[in-house]
Amino acid sequence: MGNQEVIKLRKNGYSLREISKSLEISIKKVRKACLGIHMSKKGLKRHSQLNGVTRKIVFKDELNEAKVRIISNLIFDGGVYKSREYHYTMMYVNSSKGLIRQFLQDMKTTYNIKPSTFDSFENYQRVTYYSKIIYIDLLKYCKSYSTSNNICSIPNEVMSGDEPYKVIILRSFWENEGSISFKGRLMADLKSLKVINQLSMLHDEFNLKHKIIRYRSNGWMHKLYLYKTKDNYVTFWRLGLFSKANVTRGYNRGMKKSDVLERYIQKKFRLKIN
């Protein structure tokens, strides 16, 4: 039997878990045997219809707030790519359970789909979806979802769209990439010069005064930080740019970033906000 039977089943559209269960071998061995193996046309059709996933995916071919959140989160803390197992993959990772729950709900609302895998680790959670239909839809808005890739950019439909879309992209940036230090400094890092410049324009639109610096850390990185003025911090708070994110390390670890921000505003500017 061995690898030949594994390869045959894979070409015929069987999932890795199906093969593992059917042949009673570990998923690790199945994955290794299937590297570089492409399914036949018939196999691809069978695989895409596992659990009726393809038939259940129904969505409107237009942007809405949930889809903008999906796109934003995938740019800043996720990925859209073809895996080595020939899966069309959408993956999102975050340490804040509130953001993970929001992403799950947005995917369900937008595409009527549940995650293919859900992994929970000590410090973060990861959700993964396999779907060629969703993959193709998302690539209509962004040619790449990797900020390490020069062609990655925020969709024009968002940059020139309604204000709620712009707030969503800013919120996703700050929730996924941003931090608030012990001394109240608001800052966020990103690899892509193109995307950070787009974000700079959006900050300008909301009168959020900021500065961008360039530095080296395994390649060039860009840090955007806000000037510590009352107007800046109050605007940031009112836009809800730290809606669901948690502090992941340091003195305030585990606290909501929004709570840390509120406490700083009250202390620094002697201002109560609600």
Short mmCIF file of C-alpha atoms in Angstrom, two decimals:
data_model
loop_
_atom_site.label_atom_id
_atom_site.label_comp_id
_atom_site.label_asym_id
_atom_site.label_seq_id
_atom_site.Cartn_x
_atom_site.Cartn_y
_atom_site.Cartn_z
CA MET A 1 0.00 0.00 0.00
CA GLY A 2 2.37 2.76 1.26
CA ASN A 3 2.71 6.13 -0.41
CA GLN A 4 1.17 5.06 -3.72
CA GLU A 5 -2.23 4.51 -2.11
CA VAL A 6 -1.96 7.86 -0.32
CA ILE A 7 -1.11 9.62 -3.59
CA LYS A 8 -3.95 7.88 -5.44
CA LEU A 9 -6.51 8.99 -2.87
CA ARG A 10 -5.14 12.53 -2.86
CA LYS A 11 -5.34 12.79 -6.66
CA ASN A 12 -8.93 11.61 -6.41
CA GLY A 13 -9.81 14.52 -4.14
CA TYR A 14 -9.64 13.00 -0.65
CA SER A 15 -8.75 15.33 2.20
CA LEU A 16 -5.67 14.71 4.33
CA ARG A 17 -7.83 13.73 7.27
CA GLU A 18 -9.90 11.36 5.14
CA ILE A 19 -6.75 9.63 3.93
CA SER A 20 -5.31 9.44 7.44
CA LYS A 21 -8.48 7.88 8.80
CA SER A 22 -9.03 5.52 5.85
CA LEU A 23 -5.49 4.14 5.79
CA GLU A 24 -4.94 4.42 9.55
CA ILE A 25 -1.71 6.39 9.28
CA SER A 26 -0.70 9.66 10.90
CA ILE A 27 -1.72 12.97 9.38
CA LYS A 28 1.97 13.94 9.40
CA LYS A 29 2.90 11.02 7.13
CA VAL A 30 -0.04 11.75 4.85
CA ARG A 31 0.96 15.42 4.55
CA LYS A 32 4.55 14.48 3.71
CA ALA A 33 3.48 11.96 1.06
CA CYS A 34 1.13 14.49 -0.55
CA LEU A 35 3.63 17.32 -0.96
CA GLY A 36 3.65 18.44 -4.58
CA ILE A 37 0.75 16.17 -5.53
CA HIS A 38 -1.92 17.86 -7.66
CA MET A 39 -5.47 16.61 -7.75
CA SER A 40 -7.11 15.57 -10.99
CA LYS A 41 -9.99 17.70 -12.31
CA LYS A 42 -12.41 15.15 -10.94
CA GLY A 43 -10.51 15.14 -7.64
CA LEU A 44 -10.60 18.93 -7.36
CA LYS A 45 -14.34 18.88 -7.89
CA ARG A 46 -14.79 16.22 -5.19
CA HIS A 47 -12.52 18.05 -2.75
CA SER A 48 -14.27 21.39 -3.26
CA GLN A 49 -17.59 19.75 -2.45
CA LEU A 50 -16.51 18.09 0.80
CA ASN A 51 -19.23 18.63 3.42
CA GLY A 52 -21.17 20.61 0.83
CA VAL A 53 -18.91 23.63 1.36
CA THR A 54 -19.04 24.88 -2.22
CA ARG A 55 -22.82 24.68 -2.43
CA LYS A 56 -23.20 26.63 0.82
CA ILE A 57 -20.98 29.56 -0.18
CA VAL A 58 -23.28 32.36 -1.29
CA PHE A 59 -22.23 36.00 -1.22
CA LYS A 60 -22.87 39.36 -2.85
CA ASP A 61 -20.24 40.48 -5.32
CA GLU A 62 -19.72 43.84 -3.63
CA LEU A 63 -18.09 45.39 -0.59
CA ASN A 64 -19.83 45.79 2.75
CA GLU A 65 -18.50 46.54 6.22
CA ALA A 66 -18.03 42.86 7.14
CA LYS A 67 -16.04 42.16 3.97
CA VAL A 68 -13.90 45.27 4.48
CA ARG A 69 -13.08 43.97 7.99
CA ILE A 70 -12.15 40.59 6.52
CA ILE A 71 -9.87 42.17 3.91
CA SER A 72 -8.27 44.49 6.48
CA ASN A 73 -7.58 41.74 9.02
CA LEU A 74 -6.12 39.46 6.36
CA ILE A 75 -3.74 42.23 5.24
CA PHE A 76 -2.48 43.05 8.72
CA ASP A 77 -2.50 39.74 10.59
CA GLY A 78 -3.44 37.02 8.16
CA GLY A 79 -2.81 35.61 4.72
CA VAL A 80 -4.43 34.59 1.43
CA TYR A 81 -2.37 32.03 -0.46
CA LYS A 82 -2.10 28.59 -2.06
CA SER A 83 -0.66 26.09 0.39
CA ARG A 84 1.78 23.30 -0.46
CA GLU A 85 -1.13 20.87 -0.25
CA TYR A 86 -2.84 22.83 -3.05
CA HIS A 87 -5.37 24.39 -0.74
CA TYR A 88 -6.70 27.85 -1.51
CA THR A 89 -6.15 29.24 1.96
CA MET A 90 -7.36 32.19 4.05
CA MET A 91 -5.77 32.36 7.51
CA TYR A 92 -6.10 34.81 10.39
CA VAL A 93 -4.09 34.84 13.62
CA ASN A 94 -4.59 36.97 16.72
CA SER A 95 -4.06 36.89 20.47
CA SER A 96 -7.33 38.76 21.15
CA LYS A 97 -10.30 36.38 21.32
CA GLY A 98 -12.69 39.24 20.58
CA LEU A 99 -11.02 39.86 17.21
CA ILE A 100 -11.06 36.15 16.38
CA ARG A 101 -14.77 35.95 17.21
CA GLN A 102 -15.44 39.00 15.03
CA PHE A 103 -13.53 37.42 12.12
CA LEU A 104 -15.46 34.14 12.46
CA GLN A 105 -18.75 36.05 12.45
CA ASP A 106 -17.75 38.18 9.45
CA MET A 107 -16.78 35.09 7.44
CA LYS A 108 -20.07 33.43 8.35
CA THR A 109 -22.09 36.54 7.52
CA THR A 110 -20.25 37.25 4.26
CA TYR A 111 -19.59 33.77 2.87
CA ASN A 112 -21.81 31.47 4.94
CA ILE A 113 -18.82 29.33 5.87
CA LYS A 114 -17.28 27.86 9.01
CA PRO A 115 -13.51 27.53 9.46
CA SER A 116 -11.77 24.49 8.02
CA THR A 117 -9.47 24.44 11.06
CA PHE A 118 -9.41 26.29 14.38
CA ASP A 119 -6.23 26.12 16.47
CA SER A 120 -5.95 27.53 19.97
CA PHE A 121 -2.51 28.03 21.51
CA GLU A 122 -1.36 29.52 24.80
CA ASN A 123 -0.90 33.05 23.47
CA TYR A 124 -2.98 33.19 20.30
CA GLN A 125 -5.64 31.57 18.13
CA ARG A 126 -5.56 30.74 14.42
CA VAL A 127 -8.49 30.18 12.06
CA THR A 128 -8.08 28.77 8.55
CA TYR A 129 -10.48 28.48 5.65
CA TYR A 130 -10.01 26.46 2.45
CA SER A 131 -12.04 27.71 -0.52
CA LYS A 132 -11.12 28.55 -4.10
CA ILE A 133 -14.32 30.59 -4.48
CA ILE A 134 -13.48 32.88 -1.55
CA TYR A 135 -9.81 33.02 -2.57
CA ILE A 136 -10.77 34.30 -6.05
CA ASP A 137 -13.24 36.81 -4.59
CA LEU A 138 -10.69 38.28 -2.17
CA LEU A 139 -8.01 38.61 -4.85
CA LYS A 140 -10.32 40.91 -6.77
CA TYR A 141 -9.67 43.53 -4.10
CA CYS A 142 -5.98 42.91 -3.28
CA LYS A 143 -3.44 41.31 -5.60
CA SER A 144 -1.48 40.27 -2.51
CA TYR A 145 -2.31 40.16 1.21
CA SER A 146 1.33 40.05 2.27
CA THR A 147 2.80 43.38 3.37
CA SER A 148 6.21 41.96 2.44
CA ASN A 149 5.09 42.00 -1.20
CA ASN A 150 5.48 45.23 -3.16
CA ILE A 151 2.12 44.77 -4.89
CA CYS A 152 0.17 44.67 -1.62
CA SER A 153 -2.03 47.73 -1.14
CA ILE A 154 -5.29 48.82 0.46
CA PRO A 155 -8.10 48.47 -2.13
CA ASN A 156 -9.04 51.63 -4.03
CA GLU A 157 -12.68 50.94 -3.13
CA VAL A 158 -11.73 51.50 0.52
CA MET A 159 -9.37 54.44 0.02
CA SER A 160 -12.01 56.34 -1.99
CA GLY A 161 -15.01 54.82 -0.24
CA ASP A 162 -17.35 55.89 2.52
CA GLU A 163 -16.03 57.00 5.91
CA PRO A 164 -17.05 53.76 7.72
CA TYR A 165 -14.78 51.74 5.41
CA LYS A 166 -11.85 54.05 6.18
CA VAL A 167 -12.46 53.74 9.92
CA ILE A 168 -12.52 49.95 9.59
CA ILE A 169 -9.13 49.82 7.84
CA LEU A 170 -7.61 52.18 10.44
CA ARG A 171 -9.12 50.14 13.26
CA SER A 172 -7.80 46.87 11.81
CA PHE A 173 -4.34 48.40 11.45
CA TRP A 174 -4.22 49.60 15.04
CA GLU A 175 -5.84 46.52 16.53
CA ASN A 176 -3.57 44.08 14.69
CA GLU A 177 -0.31 46.02 14.45
CA GLY A 178 -0.60 48.79 17.03
CA SER A 179 0.38 49.12 20.65
CA ILE A 180 0.16 51.52 23.55
CA SER A 181 3.24 51.70 25.73
CA PHE A 182 3.46 52.01 29.51
CA LYS A 183 4.01 55.74 28.96
CA GLY A 184 1.00 56.06 26.65
CA ARG A 185 2.82 56.13 23.31
CA LEU A 186 0.59 54.98 20.42
CA MET A 187 2.58 53.33 17.65
CA ALA A 188 2.31 50.62 15.00
CA ASP A 189 4.75 48.88 12.66
CA LEU A 190 4.46 47.64 9.08
CA LYS A 191 6.81 46.39 6.37
CA SER A 192 5.06 47.83 3.33
CA LEU A 193 5.98 51.42 2.40
CA LYS A 194 3.04 51.57 -0.02
CA VAL A 195 0.50 50.52 2.62
CA ILE A 196 1.97 52.72 5.37
CA ASN A 197 1.73 55.71 3.01
CA GLN A 198 -1.91 54.87 2.30
CA LEU A 199 -2.54 54.65 6.04
CA SER A 200 -0.81 58.00 6.49
CA MET A 201 -3.31 59.58 4.09
CA LEU A 202 -6.21 58.08 6.05
CA HIS A 203 -4.78 59.41 9.31
CA ASP A 204 -4.59 62.85 7.70
CA GLU A 205 -8.24 62.63 6.67
CA PHE A 206 -9.22 62.20 10.33
CA ASN A 207 -6.75 64.85 11.48
CA LEU A 208 -4.63 62.34 13.40
CA LYS A 209 -1.22 64.00 13.58
CA HIS A 210 1.53 61.43 13.17
CA LYS A 211 5.05 60.69 12.06
CA ILE A 212 6.58 57.73 10.19
CA ILE A 213 10.14 56.56 10.67
CA ARG A 214 12.07 53.84 8.82
CA TYR A 215 14.28 51.33 10.59
CA ARG A 216 15.90 47.94 10.08
CA SER A 217 14.62 44.73 11.71
CA ASN A 218 15.08 41.70 9.46
CA GLY A 219 14.70 44.10 6.55
CA TRP A 220 13.22 47.57 6.38
CA MET A 221 10.26 48.36 8.63
CA HIS A 222 8.14 51.47 9.06
CA LYS A 223 6.84 52.77 12.39
CA LEU A 224 3.88 55.12 12.53
CA TYR A 225 3.32 56.88 15.83
CA LEU A 226 0.89 59.55 16.94
CA TYR A 227 1.92 62.80 18.53
CA LYS A 228 0.87 62.88 22.18
CA THR A 229 -1.68 65.67 21.96
CA LYS A 230 -5.10 65.83 23.53
CA ASP A 231 -6.90 66.19 20.18
CA ASN A 232 -5.03 63.20 18.73
CA TYR A 233 -5.84 60.89 21.60
CA VAL A 234 -9.46 61.94 21.94
CA THR A 235 -10.03 61.48 18.19
CA PHE A 236 -8.34 58.08 18.33
CA TRP A 237 -10.60 57.09 21.23
CA ARG A 238 -13.82 58.33 19.60
CA LEU A 239 -13.05 56.45 16.38
CA GLY A 240 -12.72 53.28 18.46
CA LEU A 241 -9.40 52.28 16.91
CA PHE A 242 -8.70 49.88 19.81
CA SER A 243 -12.15 48.31 19.77
CA LYS A 244 -11.47 44.67 20.73
CA ALA A 245 -7.68 44.30 20.94
CA ASN A 246 -5.79 43.24 24.07
CA VAL A 247 -2.30 44.14 25.27
CA THR A 248 -0.15 41.04 24.67
CA ARG A 249 2.96 41.82 26.68
CA GLY A 250 4.45 44.20 29.21
CA TYR A 251 3.02 45.85 32.30
CA ASN A 252 -0.57 46.00 31.00
CA ARG A 253 -0.61 42.50 29.51
CA GLY A 254 -4.12 41.05 29.27
CA MET A 255 -5.89 44.40 29.54
CA LYS A 256 -7.94 45.82 26.71
CA LYS A 257 -5.96 48.40 24.80
CA SER A 258 -8.99 50.68 24.90
CA ASP A 259 -9.01 50.55 28.72
CA VAL A 260 -5.31 51.41 28.88
CA LEU A 261 -5.90 54.30 26.48
CA GLU A 262 -8.86 55.62 28.47
CA ARG A 263 -6.87 55.50 31.69
CA TYR A 264 -3.98 57.38 30.07
CA ILE A 265 -6.27 60.11 28.67
CA GLN A 266 -7.87 60.63 32.06
CA LYS A 267 -4.49 60.84 33.77
CA LYS A 268 -2.57 62.83 31.16
CA PHE A 269 -5.24 65.31 30.06
CA ARG A 270 -7.48 65.18 33.14
CA LEU A 271 -10.40 64.42 30.87
CA LYS A 272 -13.25 61.99 31.41
CA ILE A 273 -14.47 60.26 28.26
CA ASN A 274 -17.26 57.83 27.58
#
